[in-house]
Amino acid sequence: MQLSISVTQAAFDLAVEEARLAAEAGDAGAVVAFVGRVRGQDGPVALASLFLEHYPGVTESEIARIAGEAAARWPLLACRVVHRVGHLLPGEGIVLVLMASSHRQAAFCAAEFLMDYLKTQAPFWKRECFVDGSQHWVEAKATDDDACLRWS
Amino acid sequence: MQLSISVTQAAFDLAVEEARLAAEAGDAGAVVAFVGRVRGQDGPVALASLFLEHYPGVTESEIARIAGEAAARWPLLACRVVHRVGHLLPGEGIVLVLMASSHRQAAFCAAEFLMDYLKTQAPFWKRECFVDGSQHWVEAKATDDDACLRWS
Amino acid sequence: MILVRYFGVLKDKLGLEQERLDWPGGTTRDLLTLLRARGGDWEQGLAPGQVFRLVVNQAIVRGDAEIPADAEVGILPPVTGG
Amino acid sequence: MILVRYFGVLKDKLGLEQERLDWPGGTTRDLLTLLRARGGDWEQGLAPGQVFRLVVNQAIVRGDAEIPADAEVGILPPVTGG
């Protein structure tokens, strides 16, 4: 499996990433892309921006380890992960996962598996800044942990 | 749910479609894209091209009906389906499904559900043309029917 | 008169894309019986395992359904798309 | 000497990003015991439910693990990313 991981402040371009992955993957019949975007209205007060922190070095190697687990479970041809950090505005893409495989089922399963990991286990921390000037670090959600249990 | 369906000979642009969907979907946190590509080597002889036929009018209304079923099962914000017909070369995108929802699970489930339908129930027929000059209509695959049973 | 349209592999097996038929009234099952009675490629090409679904006036039919006068009927072989 | 790094909400709760500590040797559990003994925000901020995982020299630790001299130790609050 071709694997490429970026943790970066820069925005990503879905078409560029998908075309590159498809080229690397050779004869892939299926590409699944997940794009996570910053939601502007999750609670009662609208979000002004999000700040994402991570643990440089550890984040990349942990994502690579989990992508390796996915490759052991499903027949994958290529995987690309882009995760943004720093300040992000509502509507902006925050995470991109691309999975290429010969057939669709492996790509769907592996993309969902990796997203469950990124949401529940990867060393990222979010601080929410609201339009009323308040801000706080986001608390971990029980529902995200539940989704991950399906794979354990 | 915003729904848009195209059955067309024209190629699609993933980034354009995803950006349009995200804009229509309002505050979507999750977009799942599936891109199906023509595989060049499925059997012993390499593929030269694929010809796809459909039943104009029926195809679009059936896809809309199934997308409506998906919207009844999962909380979706927007859905976009592009399916190409006519002559297609190996590596070209043949089908694009985009699903937007607030959270990732609905988008993943609905995209997989719609793809299972498109592969097993939608009125499309494929003729394969090989590099050795032979050609034939593709036979329906049992495995595709199996995948669909999960949703019935 | 009804218009009968054939798709995919059926067009090749039967050697035609569409035809107009006198229609005394009846159902989709009656139409299949009539066409299979032509024998040869028709009997084989339209055998139960070869027909996926029938479409009457652009609506997919599940089970047996009435075919009205002037209807367009599509006969669909097993689908292979996507 | 070891370097201890704090992330996310822990940085705010504890009021620092990182610190150097004399290290007589021991495990990750020993380090947490030592830090919690500072009381107040340390005891609360590093309570078992507040600590997600420890990282020793860039490798995530599961269970208790030895901390070598000159190690970098990361203390991770529950993650919320993606």
Tab-separated table of C-alpha atoms in Angstrom:
chain	number	residue	atom	x	y	z
A	1	MET	CA	0.000	0.000	0.000
A	2	GLN	CA	1.175	3.509	-0.890
A	3	LEU	CA	0.867	5.625	2.256
A	4	SER	CA	1.223	9.371	2.615
A	5	ILE	CA	0.451	11.463	5.704
A	6	SER	CA	0.552	15.235	6.172
A	7	VAL	CA	-0.200	17.159	9.334
A	8	THR	CA	-0.150	20.741	8.186
A	9	GLN	CA	-1.584	24.243	8.570
A	10	ALA	CA	-2.180	24.471	4.798
A	11	ALA	CA	-5.551	23.854	3.127
A	12	PHE	CA	-5.929	20.773	0.927
A	13	ASP	CA	-7.278	20.437	-2.609
A	14	LEU	CA	-9.507	17.394	-2.918
A	15	ALA	CA	-9.210	16.958	-6.697
A	16	VAL	CA	-5.408	17.230	-6.631
A	17	GLU	CA	-5.149	14.712	-3.812
A	18	GLU	CA	-7.611	12.272	-5.396
A	19	ALA	CA	-5.912	12.398	-8.807
A	20	ARG	CA	-2.486	11.830	-7.209
A	21	LEU	CA	-3.807	8.909	-5.194
A	22	ALA	CA	-5.504	7.331	-8.197
A	23	ALA	CA	-2.246	7.614	-10.169
A	24	GLU	CA	-0.208	6.040	-7.351
A	25	ALA	CA	-2.778	3.324	-6.773
A	26	GLY	CA	-2.474	1.987	-10.300
A	27	ASP	CA	-5.569	0.042	-11.253
A	28	ALA	CA	-7.863	1.127	-8.414
A	29	GLY	CA	-11.556	0.731	-9.159
A	30	ALA	CA	-12.685	2.479	-5.993
A	31	VAL	CA	-11.628	5.630	-4.196
A	32	VAL	CA	-13.415	6.745	-1.046
A	33	ALA	CA	-12.780	10.269	0.193
A	34	PHE	CA	-13.829	11.666	3.524
A	35	VAL	CA	-13.734	15.419	4.026
A	36	GLY	CA	-14.353	16.714	7.524
A	37	ARG	CA	-15.356	20.360	7.683
A	38	VAL	CA	-15.532	22.791	10.597
A	39	ARG	CA	-19.170	23.180	11.644
A	40	GLY	CA	-20.283	26.711	12.439
A	41	GLN	CA	-23.190	25.848	14.701
A	42	ASP	CA	-22.746	22.864	16.958
A	43	GLY	CA	-24.128	24.431	20.128
A	44	PRO	CA	-26.242	27.474	21.064
A	45	VAL	CA	-23.553	30.068	20.191
A	46	ALA	CA	-22.047	30.212	16.674
A	47	LEU	CA	-18.396	29.268	16.259
A	48	ALA	CA	-15.927	31.973	15.246
A	49	SER	CA	-12.936	29.662	14.767
A	50	LEU	CA	-11.299	26.469	15.870
A	51	PHE	CA	-7.747	25.975	17.066
A	52	LEU	CA	-6.197	22.552	16.641
A	53	GLU	CA	-3.122	21.390	18.507
A	54	HIS	CA	-1.263	18.114	18.022
A	55	TYR	CA	1.886	16.296	19.133
A	56	PRO	CA	4.295	16.677	16.199
A	57	GLY	CA	6.090	13.464	15.340
A	58	VAL	CA	3.820	11.326	17.491
A	59	THR	CA	0.717	12.191	15.461
A	60	GLU	CA	2.251	11.190	12.137
A	61	SER	CA	3.721	7.935	13.400
A	62	GLU	CA	0.482	6.948	15.157
A	63	ILE	CA	-1.579	7.633	12.020
A	64	ALA	CA	0.905	5.546	10.027
A	65	ARG	CA	0.574	2.706	12.537
A	66	ILE	CA	-3.231	2.721	12.270
A	67	ALA	CA	-3.124	2.950	8.477
A	68	GLY	CA	-0.880	-0.118	8.605
A	69	GLU	CA	-3.539	-1.900	10.670
A	70	ALA	CA	-6.130	-0.972	8.048
A	71	ALA	CA	-3.882	-2.340	5.300
A	72	ALA	CA	-3.590	-5.616	7.223
A	73	ARG	CA	-7.388	-5.911	7.431
A	74	TRP	CA	-8.417	-4.837	3.945
A	75	PRO	CA	-6.796	-5.085	0.493
A	76	LEU	CA	-5.812	-1.438	-0.013
A	77	LEU	CA	-3.786	0.058	-2.838
A	78	ALA	CA	-3.161	3.546	-1.476
A	79	CYS	CA	-4.007	5.758	1.472
A	80	ARG	CA	-3.604	9.497	1.918
A	81	VAL	CA	-4.294	11.404	5.121
A	82	VAL	CA	-4.174	15.177	5.455
A	83	HIS	CA	-4.960	16.643	8.852
A	84	ARG	CA	-4.865	20.352	9.441
A	85	VAL	CA	-3.781	22.069	12.653
A	86	GLY	CA	-3.746	25.672	13.837
A	87	HIS	CA	-6.589	28.148	13.316
A	88	LEU	CA	-9.527	27.068	11.150
A	89	LEU	CA	-12.741	28.863	10.166
A	90	PRO	CA	-16.251	27.391	9.864
A	91	GLY	CA	-16.697	25.665	6.505
A	92	GLU	CA	-12.987	24.950	6.070
A	93	GLY	CA	-11.794	21.401	5.473
A	94	ILE	CA	-10.086	20.051	8.573
A	95	VAL	CA	-9.351	16.441	7.638
A	96	LEU	CA	-9.097	14.474	4.413
A	97	VAL	CA	-8.870	10.694	4.214
A	98	LEU	CA	-8.536	8.991	0.840
A	99	MET	CA	-8.548	5.229	0.355
A	100	ALA	CA	-8.018	3.424	-2.934
A	101	SER	CA	-8.715	-0.242	-3.509
A	102	SER	CA	-9.735	-2.547	-6.321
A	103	HIS	CA	-13.301	-2.805	-5.054
A	104	ARG	CA	-15.479	-0.449	-3.069
A	105	GLN	CA	-16.040	-2.356	0.144
A	106	ALA	CA	-12.406	-2.311	1.306
A	107	ALA	CA	-12.116	1.411	0.593
A	108	PHE	CA	-15.326	2.239	2.490
A	109	CYS	CA	-14.436	0.090	5.498
A	110	ALA	CA	-10.850	1.345	5.728
A	111	ALA	CA	-11.843	5.015	5.378
A	112	GLU	CA	-14.426	4.681	8.144
A	113	PHE	CA	-11.958	2.781	10.333
A	114	LEU	CA	-9.300	5.464	9.923
A	115	MET	CA	-11.784	8.278	10.572
A	116	ASP	CA	-12.994	6.559	13.752
A	117	TYR	CA	-9.370	6.429	14.855
A	118	LEU	CA	-8.664	10.072	13.986
A	119	LYS	CA	-11.727	11.216	15.927
A	120	THR	CA	-11.111	9.138	19.041
A	121	GLN	CA	-7.454	8.152	19.413
A	122	ALA	CA	-5.149	10.432	17.433
A	123	PRO	CA	-3.350	13.090	19.495
A	124	PHE	CA	-5.318	16.170	18.409
A	125	TRP	CA	-6.926	18.710	20.715
A	126	LYS	CA	-9.505	21.302	19.725
A	127	ARG	CA	-10.189	24.686	21.245
A	128	GLU	CA	-13.434	26.369	20.186
A	129	CYS	CA	-13.630	30.171	19.911
A	130	PHE	CA	-17.183	31.523	19.779
A	131	VAL	CA	-18.591	34.703	18.246
A	132	ASP	CA	-19.417	36.030	21.745
A	133	GLY	CA	-15.696	35.967	22.593
A	134	SER	CA	-15.785	32.920	24.870
A	135	GLN	CA	-13.541	29.933	24.207
A	136	HIS	CA	-12.836	26.527	25.666
A	137	TRP	CA	-11.068	23.239	24.999
A	138	VAL	CA	-13.474	20.651	23.602
A	139	GLU	CA	-14.311	17.690	25.871
A	140	ALA	CA	-14.033	14.159	24.473
A	141	LYS	CA	-17.370	12.763	23.276
A	142	ALA	CA	-18.662	9.396	24.426
A	143	THR	CA	-20.306	8.763	21.030
A	144	ASP	CA	-16.965	8.924	19.238
A	145	ASP	CA	-15.543	6.277	21.551
A	146	ASP	CA	-18.585	4.106	20.884
A	147	ALA	CA	-18.025	4.239	17.141
A	148	CYS	CA	-14.468	3.066	17.652
A	149	LEU	CA	-15.489	0.044	19.701
A	150	ARG	CA	-16.918	-1.537	16.560
A	151	TRP	CA	-13.356	-2.097	15.360
A	152	SER	CA	-11.750	-3.339	18.542
B	1	MET	CA	-32.041	16.954	1.711
B	2	GLN	CA	-30.667	18.672	-1.402
B	3	LEU	CA	-30.596	16.072	-4.178
B	4	SER	CA	-28.992	16.328	-7.591
B	5	ILE	CA	-28.564	13.532	-10.150
B	6	SER	CA	-26.801	13.564	-13.512
B	7	VAL	CA	-26.505	10.692	-15.967
B	8	THR	CA	-24.134	12.023	-18.560
B	9	GLN	CA	-21.353	11.297	-21.036
B	10	ALA	CA	-19.265	14.153	-19.631
B	11	ALA	CA	-16.424	13.677	-17.133
B	12	PHE	CA	-16.894	15.019	-13.604
B	13	ASP	CA	-14.641	17.209	-11.491
B	14	LEU	CA	-14.500	15.971	-7.915
B	15	ALA	CA	-13.401	19.237	-6.308
B	16	VAL	CA	-16.061	21.284	-8.111
B	17	GLU	CA	-18.776	18.814	-7.135
B	18	GLU	CA	-17.624	18.583	-3.519
B	19	ALA	CA	-17.398	22.370	-3.086
B	20	ARG	CA	-20.889	22.812	-4.583
B	21	LEU	CA	-22.318	20.126	-2.334
B	22	ALA	CA	-20.672	21.571	0.777
B	23	ALA	CA	-22.111	25.002	-0.079
B	24	GLU	CA	-25.622	23.597	-0.632
B	25	ALA	CA	-25.442	21.452	2.491
B	26	GLY	CA	-24.940	24.467	4.759
B	27	ASP	CA	-23.304	23.402	8.001
B	28	ALA	CA	-22.196	19.897	7.005
B	29	GLY	CA	-19.373	18.509	9.123
B	30	ALA	CA	-18.892	15.420	6.972
B	31	VAL	CA	-18.724	14.795	3.249
B	32	VAL	CA	-18.099	11.295	1.911
B	33	ALA	CA	-17.187	10.938	-1.741
B	34	PHE	CA	-17.036	7.718	-3.680
B	35	VAL	CA	-15.287	7.707	-7.045
B	36	GLY	CA	-15.563	4.575	-9.138
B	37	ARG	CA	-12.939	4.257	-11.845
B	38	VAL	CA	-12.703	1.958	-14.857
B	39	ARG	CA	-10.247	-0.822	-14.071
B	40	GLY	CA	-7.861	-1.759	-16.854
B	41	GLN	CA	-7.097	-5.282	-15.746
B	42	ASP	CA	-9.976	-7.232	-14.251
B	43	GLY	CA	-9.418	-10.475	-16.164
B	44	PRO	CA	-6.607	-12.096	-18.175
B	45	VAL	CA	-6.837	-9.673	-21.119
B	46	ALA	CA	-6.421	-5.917	-20.593
B	47	LEU	CA	-9.440	-3.684	-21.153
B	48	ALA	CA	-9.402	-1.242	-24.063
B	49	SER	CA	-12.635	0.531	-23.180
B	50	LEU	CA	-16.010	0.180	-21.563
B	51	PHE	CA	-19.388	1.033	-23.040
B	52	LEU	CA	-22.196	1.887	-20.643
B	53	GLU	CA	-25.844	1.868	-21.606
B	54	HIS	CA	-28.766	2.937	-19.438
B	55	TYR	CA	-32.526	3.533	-19.630
B	56	PRO	CA	-32.896	7.320	-19.876
B	57	GLY	CA	-35.598	8.684	-17.611
B	58	VAL	CA	-35.946	5.458	-15.671
B	59	THR	CA	-32.362	5.575	-14.391
B	60	GLU	CA	-32.680	9.085	-12.987
B	61	SER	CA	-36.031	8.492	-11.307
B	62	GLU	CA	-34.887	5.194	-9.786
B	63	ILE	CA	-31.711	6.764	-8.384
B	64	ALA	CA	-33.846	9.582	-6.935
B	65	ARG	CA	-36.156	7.022	-5.330
B	66	ILE	CA	-33.238	5.199	-3.674
B	67	ALA	CA	-31.638	8.466	-2.550
B	68	GLY	CA	-34.986	9.253	-0.932
B	69	GLU	CA	-34.824	5.929	0.902
B	70	ALA	CA	-31.334	6.822	2.125
B	71	ALA	CA	-32.609	10.214	3.345
B	72	ALA	CA	-35.361	8.432	5.281
B	73	ARG	CA	-32.803	6.191	7.008
B	74	TRP	CA	-30.036	8.663	7.792
B	75	PRO	CA	-29.941	12.407	8.590
B	76	LEU	CA	-28.519	13.705	5.304
B	77	LEU	CA	-28.039	17.305	4.239
B	78	ALA	CA	-27.209	16.835	0.559
B	79	CYS	CA	-26.619	14.131	-2.010
B	80	ARG	CA	-25.068	14.335	-5.460
B	81	VAL	CA	-24.858	11.460	-7.938
B	82	VAL	CA	-23.059	11.620	-11.279
B	83	HIS	CA	-23.090	8.489	-13.398
B	84	ARG	CA	-21.398	8.408	-16.763
B	85	VAL	CA	-22.591	6.477	-19.791
B	86	GLY	CA	-21.161	5.847	-23.268
B	87	HIS	CA	-17.533	5.003	-23.979
B	88	LEU	CA	-15.059	5.148	-21.093
B	89	LEU	CA	-11.322	4.417	-20.923
B	90	PRO	CA	-9.400	2.642	-18.148
B	91	GLY	CA	-8.632	5.037	-15.299
B	92	GLU	CA	-11.557	7.328	-16.077
B	93	GLY	CA	-14.106	8.122	-13.378
B	94	ILE	CA	-17.359	6.313	-14.061
B	95	VAL	CA	-19.458	7.135	-11.011
B	96	LEU	CA	-19.384	9.781	-8.299
B	97	VAL	CA	-21.502	9.701	-5.146
B	98	LEU	CA	-21.269	12.540	-2.640
B	99	MET	CA	-23.087	12.574	0.693
B	100	ALA	CA	-23.090	15.452	3.167
B	101	SER	CA	-24.309	15.204	6.743
B	102	SER	CA	-23.631	16.806	10.091
B	103	HIS	CA	-21.669	13.795	11.326
B	104	ARG	CA	-19.607	11.194	9.533
B	105	GLN	CA	-21.524	8.009	10.203
B	106	ALA	CA	-24.653	8.976	8.254
B	107	ALA	CA	-22.587	10.103	5.275
B	108	PHE	CA	-20.555	6.868	5.217
B	109	CYS	CA	-23.597	4.606	5.562
B	110	ALA	CA	-25.662	6.452	2.964
B	111	ALA	CA	-22.822	6.584	0.413
B	112	GLU	CA	-22.222	2.850	0.760
B	113	PHE	CA	-25.967	2.143	0.556
B	114	LEU	CA	-26.312	4.171	-2.639
B	115	MET	CA	-23.246	2.578	-4.216
B	116	ASP	CA	-24.567	-0.909	-3.423
B	117	TYR	CA	-27.774	0.086	-5.201
B	118	LEU	CA	-25.988	1.555	-8.228
B	119	LYS	CA	-23.896	-1.591	-8.626
B	120	THR	CA	-26.758	-4.083	-8.264
B	121	GLN	CA	-30.132	-2.516	-9.075
B	122	ALA	CA	-29.791	0.598	-11.209
B	123	PRO	CA	-30.528	0.105	-14.929
B	124	PHE	CA	-26.988	0.250	-16.305
B	125	TRP	CA	-25.389	-2.300	-18.611
B	126	LYS	CA	-21.678	-2.597	-19.359
B	127	ARG	CA	-20.000	-3.917	-22.490
B	128	GLU	CA	-16.257	-4.600	-22.183
B	129	CYS	CA	-13.981	-4.107	-25.172
B	130	PHE	CA	-10.563	-5.766	-24.811
B	131	VAL	CA	-7.194	-4.932	-26.329
B	132	ASP	CA	-7.320	-8.163	-28.371
B	133	GLY	CA	-10.441	-6.887	-30.150
B	134	SER	CA	-12.949	-9.129	-28.384
B	135	GLN	CA	-15.928	-7.665	-26.580
B	136	HIS	CA	-18.881	-8.831	-24.515
B	137	TRP	CA	-21.669	-7.654	-22.251
B	138	VAL	CA	-20.703	-8.044	-18.587
B	139	GLU	CA	-22.624	-10.661	-16.598
B	140	ALA	CA	-24.158	-9.672	-13.251
B	141	LYS	CA	-21.970	-10.589	-10.277
B	142	ALA	CA	-23.261	-12.572	-7.327
B	143	THR	CA	-20.998	-10.680	-4.897
B	144	ASP	CA	-22.644	-7.374	-5.738
B	145	ASP	CA	-26.056	-8.809	-4.914
B	146	ASP	CA	-24.695	-10.088	-1.604
B	147	ALA	CA	-23.491	-6.634	-0.593
B	148	CYS	CA	-26.959	-5.244	-1.242
B	149	LEU	CA	-28.662	-7.810	0.972
B	150	ARG	CA	-27.173	-6.116	4.012
B	151	TRP	CA	-29.609	-3.247	3.520
B	152	SER	CA	-32.767	-5.143	2.767
C	1	MET	CA	-50.046	-0.894	-30.235
C	2	ILE	CA	-47.284	-0.928	-27.649
C	3	LEU	CA	-43.587	-0.129	-27.984
C	4	VAL	CA	-41.251	-2.787	-26.584
C	5	ARG	CA	-37.621	-1.769	-25.905
C	6	TYR	CA	-34.702	-4.126	-25.251
C	7	PHE	CA	-31.502	-3.206	-23.384
C	8	GLY	CA	-27.944	-4.397	-22.924
C	9	VAL	CA	-27.208	-7.973	-23.878
C	10	LEU	CA	-30.851	-8.538	-24.904
C	11	LYS	CA	-30.456	-6.223	-27.888
C	12	ASP	CA	-27.634	-8.438	-29.180
C	13	LYS	CA	-29.324	-11.741	-28.337
C	14	LEU	CA	-32.613	-10.757	-29.966
C	15	GLY	CA	-31.084	-8.751	-32.766
C	16	LEU	CA	-33.246	-5.667	-32.254
C	17	GLU	CA	-33.505	-2.589	-30.074
C	18	GLN	CA	-37.241	-2.052	-30.132
C	19	GLU	CA	-40.428	-3.087	-31.911
C	20	ARG	CA	-44.085	-2.078	-32.130
C	21	LEU	CA	-46.607	-4.790	-31.277
C	22	ASP	CA	-50.358	-5.066	-31.637
C	23	TRP	CA	-51.643	-5.314	-28.105
C	24	PRO	CA	-54.996	-6.916	-27.307
C	25	GLY	CA	-54.560	-6.032	-23.605
C	26	GLY	CA	-53.004	-8.042	-20.796
C	27	THR	CA	-50.175	-8.004	-18.288
C	28	THR	CA	-46.390	-8.069	-18.334
C	29	ARG	CA	-46.555	-11.847	-17.846
C	30	ASP	CA	-48.765	-12.139	-20.945
C	31	LEU	CA	-46.223	-10.131	-22.940
C	32	LEU	CA	-43.319	-12.358	-21.880
C	33	THR	CA	-45.359	-15.479	-22.732
C	34	LEU	CA	-46.132	-14.042	-26.172
C	35	LEU	CA	-42.501	-13.177	-26.883
C	36	ARG	CA	-41.105	-16.497	-25.573
C	37	ALA	CA	-43.531	-18.340	-27.877
C	38	ARG	CA	-41.417	-17.075	-30.785
C	39	GLY	CA	-38.960	-19.819	-29.761
C	40	GLY	CA	-35.188	-19.955	-30.397
C	41	ASP	CA	-33.288	-16.862	-29.176
C	42	TRP	CA	-36.523	-15.434	-27.812
C	43	GLU	CA	-37.268	-18.425	-25.628
C	44	GLN	CA	-33.671	-18.547	-24.371
C	45	GLY	CA	-33.003	-14.799	-24.212
C	46	LEU	CA	-36.186	-14.092	-22.245
C	47	ALA	CA	-35.992	-17.132	-19.930
C	48	PRO	CA	-36.795	-16.141	-16.301
C	49	GLY	CA	-33.112	-15.947	-15.227
C	50	GLN	CA	-32.322	-13.652	-18.176
C	51	VAL	CA	-34.929	-11.009	-17.386
C	52	PHE	CA	-34.222	-8.709	-14.495
C	53	ARG	CA	-37.216	-6.443	-14.561
C	54	LEU	CA	-39.922	-4.917	-16.741
C	55	VAL	CA	-40.634	-1.234	-17.037
C	56	VAL	CA	-44.081	0.060	-18.057
C	57	ASN	CA	-44.294	3.712	-19.048
C	58	GLN	CA	-40.960	4.473	-17.371
C	59	ALA	CA	-41.971	2.899	-14.050
C	60	ILE	CA	-40.252	-0.293	-12.870
C	61	VAL	CA	-42.783	-3.061	-12.315
C	62	ARG	CA	-42.539	-5.482	-9.409
C	63	GLY	CA	-44.516	-8.683	-9.982
C	64	ASP	CA	-47.178	-8.851	-12.689
C	65	ALA	CA	-48.657	-5.565	-13.961
C	66	GLU	CA	-51.251	-4.425	-16.511
C	67	ILE	CA	-49.902	-3.012	-19.765
C	68	PRO	CA	-52.202	-0.234	-21.011
C	69	ALA	CA	-52.743	0.560	-24.692
C	70	ASP	CA	-49.970	2.707	-26.238
C	71	ALA	CA	-47.627	1.804	-23.409
C	72	GLU	CA	-43.826	1.805	-23.654
C	73	VAL	CA	-42.502	-1.428	-22.171
C	74	GLY	CA	-38.818	-1.903	-21.372
C	75	ILE	CA	-37.397	-5.387	-20.906
C	76	LEU	CA	-34.280	-5.243	-18.732
C	77	PRO	CA	-31.631	-7.967	-18.566
C	78	PRO	CA	-29.691	-8.364	-15.285
C	79	VAL	CA	-28.034	-5.016	-14.592
C	80	THR	CA	-24.246	-4.707	-14.412
C	81	GLY	CA	-23.629	-1.004	-13.964
C	82	GLY	CA	-21.939	1.433	-11.600
D	1	MET	CA	16.702	15.257	33.870
D	2	ILE	CA	13.597	14.577	31.836
D	3	LEU	CA	11.453	16.944	29.782
D	4	VAL	CA	7.721	16.767	30.531
D	5	ARG	CA	5.335	18.262	27.936
D	6	TYR	CA	1.651	19.070	28.480
D	7	PHE	CA	-0.963	19.329	25.713
D	8	GLY	CA	-4.414	20.759	25.084
D	9	VAL	CA	-6.495	21.597	28.124
D	10	LEU	CA	-3.692	20.426	30.468
D	11	LYS	CA	-1.510	23.358	29.434
D	12	ASP	CA	-4.237	25.742	30.605
D	13	LYS	CA	-5.131	23.805	33.755
D	14	LEU	CA	-1.512	23.481	34.881
D	15	GLY	CA	-0.406	26.850	33.567
D	16	LEU	CA	2.635	25.536	31.705
D	17	GLU	CA	3.606	23.889	28.457
D	18	GLN	CA	6.640	21.970	29.564
D	19	GLU	CA	9.144	21.628	32.374
D	20	ARG	CA	12.465	19.923	33.137
D	21	LEU	CA	12.507	17.589	36.107
D	22	ASP	CA	15.257	15.836	38.019
D	23	TRP	CA	14.601	12.162	37.429
D	24	PRO	CA	15.888	9.529	39.859
D	25	GLY	CA	14.484	6.762	37.572
D	26	GLY	CA	11.121	5.065	37.623
D	27	THR	CA	8.041	4.500	35.516
D	28	THR	CA	5.240	6.580	34.038
D	29	ARG	CA	3.127	5.708	37.080
D	30	ASP	CA	5.867	7.076	39.348
D	31	LEU	CA	5.933	10.301	37.367
D	32	LEU	CA	2.163	10.772	37.667
D	33	THR	CA	2.317	10.071	41.408
D	34	LEU	CA	5.077	12.655	41.781
D	35	LEU	CA	3.158	15.299	39.825
D	36	ARG	CA	-0.190	14.633	41.555
D	37	ALA	CA	1.557	15.049	44.931
D	38	ARG	CA	1.894	18.764	44.069
D	39	GLY	CA	-1.818	18.954	44.980
D	40	GLY	CA	-4.397	21.516	43.771
D	41	ASP	CA	-4.628	21.840	39.966
D	42	TRP	CA	-2.046	19.082	39.591
D	43	GLU	CA	-4.001	16.577	41.603
D	44	GLN	CA	-7.238	17.454	39.770
D	45	GLY	CA	-5.773	18.039	36.313
D	46	LEU	CA	-3.860	14.763	36.315
D	47	ALA	CA	-6.609	12.637	37.929
D	48	PRO	CA	-6.966	9.277	36.125
D	49	GLY	CA	-10.012	10.382	34.069
D	50	GLN	CA	-8.139	13.496	32.876
D	51	VAL	CA	-5.114	11.690	31.466
D	52	PHE	CA	-5.589	9.889	28.208
D	53	ARG	CA	-2.139	8.541	27.560
D	54	LEU	CA	1.549	9.048	28.168
D	55	VAL	CA	4.207	9.287	25.498
D	56	VAL	CA	7.842	8.392	26.193
D	57	ASN	CA	10.376	9.477	23.590
D	58	GLN	CA	7.653	9.946	20.971
D	59	ALA	CA	6.169	6.469	21.497
D	60	ILE	CA	2.713	6.104	23.029
D	61	VAL	CA	2.848	4.011	26.177
D	62	ARG	CA	0.163	1.478	27.066
D	63	GLY	CA	0.103	0.580	30.751
D	64	ASP	CA	3.089	1.369	32.960
D	65	ALA	CA	6.474	1.936	31.290
D	66	GLU	CA	10.025	2.782	32.334
D	67	ILE	CA	11.144	6.373	31.769
D	68	PRO	CA	14.856	6.438	30.853
D	69	ALA	CA	17.194	9.315	31.765
D	70	ASP	CA	16.960	12.304	29.398
D	71	ALA	CA	13.587	11.134	28.143
D	72	GLU	CA	10.894	13.377	26.670
D	73	VAL	CA	7.566	12.536	28.298
D	74	GLY	CA	4.273	13.818	26.878
D	75	ILE	CA	1.171	13.852	29.053
D	76	LEU	CA	-1.940	13.730	26.876
D	77	PRO	CA	-5.406	14.766	28.006
D	78	PRO	CA	-8.391	13.012	26.344
D	79	VAL	CA	-8.089	13.663	22.600
D	80	THR	CA	-10.786	15.592	20.729
D	81	GLY	CA	-9.434	15.925	17.213
D	82	GLY	CA	-10.348	15.074	13.646
